[in-house]
Short mmCIF file of C-alpha atoms in Angstrom, two decimals:
data_model
loop_
_atom_site.label_atom_id
_atom_site.label_comp_id
_atom_site.label_asym_id
_atom_site.label_seq_id
_atom_site.Cartn_x
_atom_site.Cartn_y
_atom_site.Cartn_z
CA MET A 1 -11.09 -10.82 4.20
CA GLN A 2 -8.23 -10.44 6.62
CA GLN A 3 -4.86 -11.64 5.37
CA VAL A 4 -2.32 -13.00 7.81
CA GLY A 5 1.21 -14.26 7.32
CA SER A 6 2.20 -17.88 7.46
CA SER A 7 3.19 -19.68 10.63
CA SER A 8 5.81 -22.28 11.49
CA ALA A 9 3.01 -24.65 12.59
CA SER A 10 1.76 -27.29 10.17
CA PRO A 11 -1.00 -25.95 7.91
CA GLU A 12 -3.63 -28.13 9.61
CA ALA A 13 -2.47 -27.16 13.12
CA GLU A 14 -2.58 -23.49 12.17
CA TRP A 15 -6.09 -23.90 10.72
CA ARG A 16 -7.30 -25.62 13.92
CA ARG A 17 -5.75 -22.91 16.09
CA ARG A 18 -7.64 -20.30 14.10
CA ARG A 19 -10.90 -22.32 14.33
CA GLU A 20 -10.55 -22.43 18.12
CA SER A 21 -10.58 -18.62 18.15
CA GLY A 22 -13.79 -18.58 16.07
CA ARG A 23 -12.22 -17.77 12.69
CA LEU A 24 -12.74 -19.66 9.46
CA SER A 25 -9.49 -19.55 7.53
CA PHE A 26 -8.29 -20.73 4.15
CA GLN A 27 -5.04 -20.35 2.28
CA ARG A 28 -4.23 -18.18 -0.70
CA CYS A 29 -1.29 -18.85 -3.01
CA ARG A 30 0.91 -15.79 -3.49
CA ALA A 31 2.13 -17.14 -6.83
CA CYS A 32 -1.20 -17.78 -8.63
CA CYS A 33 -3.74 -16.22 -6.19
CA ALA A 34 -5.74 -19.48 -5.92
CA ALA A 35 -7.90 -19.95 -2.82
CA ILE A 36 -7.10 -23.27 -1.14
CA PHE A 37 -9.08 -25.29 1.37
CA TYR A 38 -8.41 -27.73 3.23
CA PRO A 39 -4.97 -26.42 4.36
CA ARG A 40 -2.02 -27.78 2.40
CA ALA A 41 1.76 -27.38 2.29
CA ILE A 42 1.71 -26.62 -1.46
CA CYS A 43 -0.70 -24.94 -3.84
CA THR A 44 -3.00 -27.47 -5.48
CA HIS A 45 -3.13 -25.28 -8.61
CA CYS A 46 0.50 -24.33 -9.37
CA GLY A 47 2.64 -26.26 -6.85
CA SER A 48 4.03 -23.18 -5.10
CA GLN A 49 4.87 -23.38 -1.41
CA ASP A 50 4.27 -19.64 -0.94
CA LEU A 51 0.91 -19.84 0.83
CA ILE A 52 -0.64 -17.48 3.36
CA PHE A 53 -3.65 -17.86 5.62
CA CYS A 54 -6.61 -15.55 5.11
CA ASP A 55 -9.75 -15.25 7.22
CA SER A 56 -13.04 -15.73 5.44
CA ALA A 57 -15.90 -13.29 5.93
CA GLY A 58 -17.98 -16.44 6.45
CA VAL A 59 -20.65 -15.80 3.83
CA GLY A 60 -21.55 -18.08 0.96
CA ARG A 61 -24.26 -20.02 -0.86
CA VAL A 62 -25.60 -23.49 -0.21
CA GLU A 63 -24.81 -25.75 -3.17
CA SER A 64 -26.14 -29.00 -1.72
CA PHE A 65 -27.46 -30.30 1.58
CA THR A 66 -28.69 -33.41 3.33
CA MET A 67 -30.35 -34.28 6.62
CA ILE A 68 -28.82 -37.20 8.53
CA ALA A 69 -30.88 -38.97 11.21
CA ARG A 70 -28.99 -40.39 14.19
CA PRO A 71 -31.62 -42.24 16.22
CA GLY A 72 -30.73 -43.93 19.47
CA ASP A 73 -27.47 -42.07 20.10
CA PRO A 74 -27.93 -40.48 23.55
CA GLY A 75 -26.21 -37.13 23.93
CA ALA A 76 -26.02 -36.57 20.16
CA GLU A 77 -28.21 -34.49 17.91
CA SER A 78 -31.04 -36.62 16.54
CA VAL A 79 -30.85 -34.98 13.10
CA VAL A 80 -27.78 -33.29 11.64
CA ALA A 81 -27.96 -31.04 8.59
CA LEU A 82 -24.84 -31.01 6.42
CA ALA A 83 -24.28 -28.75 3.43
CA ILE A 84 -21.72 -27.93 0.79
CA VAL A 85 -21.20 -24.17 1.00
CA GLN A 86 -19.44 -22.14 -1.70
CA LEU A 87 -17.89 -19.19 0.12
CA ASP A 88 -17.59 -15.77 -1.49
CA GLU A 89 -13.78 -16.07 -1.37
CA GLY A 90 -13.89 -18.99 -3.80
CA ILE A 91 -13.54 -22.03 -1.56
CA LYS A 92 -16.06 -24.81 -1.14
CA LEU A 93 -16.46 -26.70 2.12
CA MET A 94 -18.70 -29.05 4.03
CA ALA A 95 -20.50 -27.43 6.94
CA LYS A 96 -23.12 -28.12 9.58
CA LEU A 97 -26.30 -26.09 9.36
CA VAL A 98 -27.70 -24.66 12.58
CA ASP A 99 -31.51 -24.58 12.74
CA PRO A 100 -32.07 -25.08 8.99
CA PRO A 101 -35.45 -23.97 7.67
CA ASP A 102 -37.82 -26.50 6.11
CA GLY A 103 -37.78 -26.90 2.36
CA ASP A 104 -35.20 -26.43 -0.35
CA ILE A 105 -32.34 -24.19 0.73
CA ILE A 106 -30.08 -24.64 -2.30
CA GLY A 107 -28.88 -21.24 -3.47
CA MET A 108 -29.70 -19.56 -0.17
CA THR A 109 -27.13 -17.45 1.68
CA ALA A 110 -25.34 -19.16 4.55
CA VAL A 111 -23.50 -17.22 7.27
CA LEU A 112 -20.81 -18.58 9.59
CA VAL A 113 -21.73 -19.11 13.24
CA PRO A 114 -18.22 -18.32 14.56
CA LYS A 115 -17.93 -20.30 17.77
CA ALA A 116 -20.62 -22.96 17.36
CA ARG A 117 -19.44 -26.48 18.21
CA LEU A 118 -15.75 -25.72 17.80
CA HIS A 119 -14.80 -29.31 18.59
CA ASP A 120 -16.28 -30.33 15.23
CA ASP A 121 -14.17 -30.38 12.09
CA PHE A 122 -17.12 -28.89 10.22
CA PRO A 123 -17.75 -25.16 10.62
CA SER A 124 -21.35 -24.24 11.47
CA PHE A 125 -23.48 -21.98 9.29
CA ARG A 126 -26.96 -20.53 9.60
CA ILE A 127 -29.24 -19.82 6.66
CA LYS A 128 -29.86 -16.09 6.25
CA THR A 129 -33.58 -15.54 5.87
#
């Protein structure tokens, strides 16, 4: 995990800037050490404003997933796989799954695909087989 100091940009703007460079970032509270995601101005655990951005290693476990069919939408994926991924750093987030295998993938390791579909708000992960 790479730790980086705070920026004068809004927390969301800073997170998006980092996403555009292929990084998946979260915040850590310097007061209570809590991991925070989605970016906030104050710690959701202790209320401190002393937050820093850290870069995730991008490895976690699938907690839940669903397949969403999008028929008849030209130019869009016909099926999108979404998952809740618990990252090793302690944050939980919603993510797209790239080329998910068939069957139950709950508990399987998911790895960040750094620059996949950066225009999406959801980071993309691939199941490690």
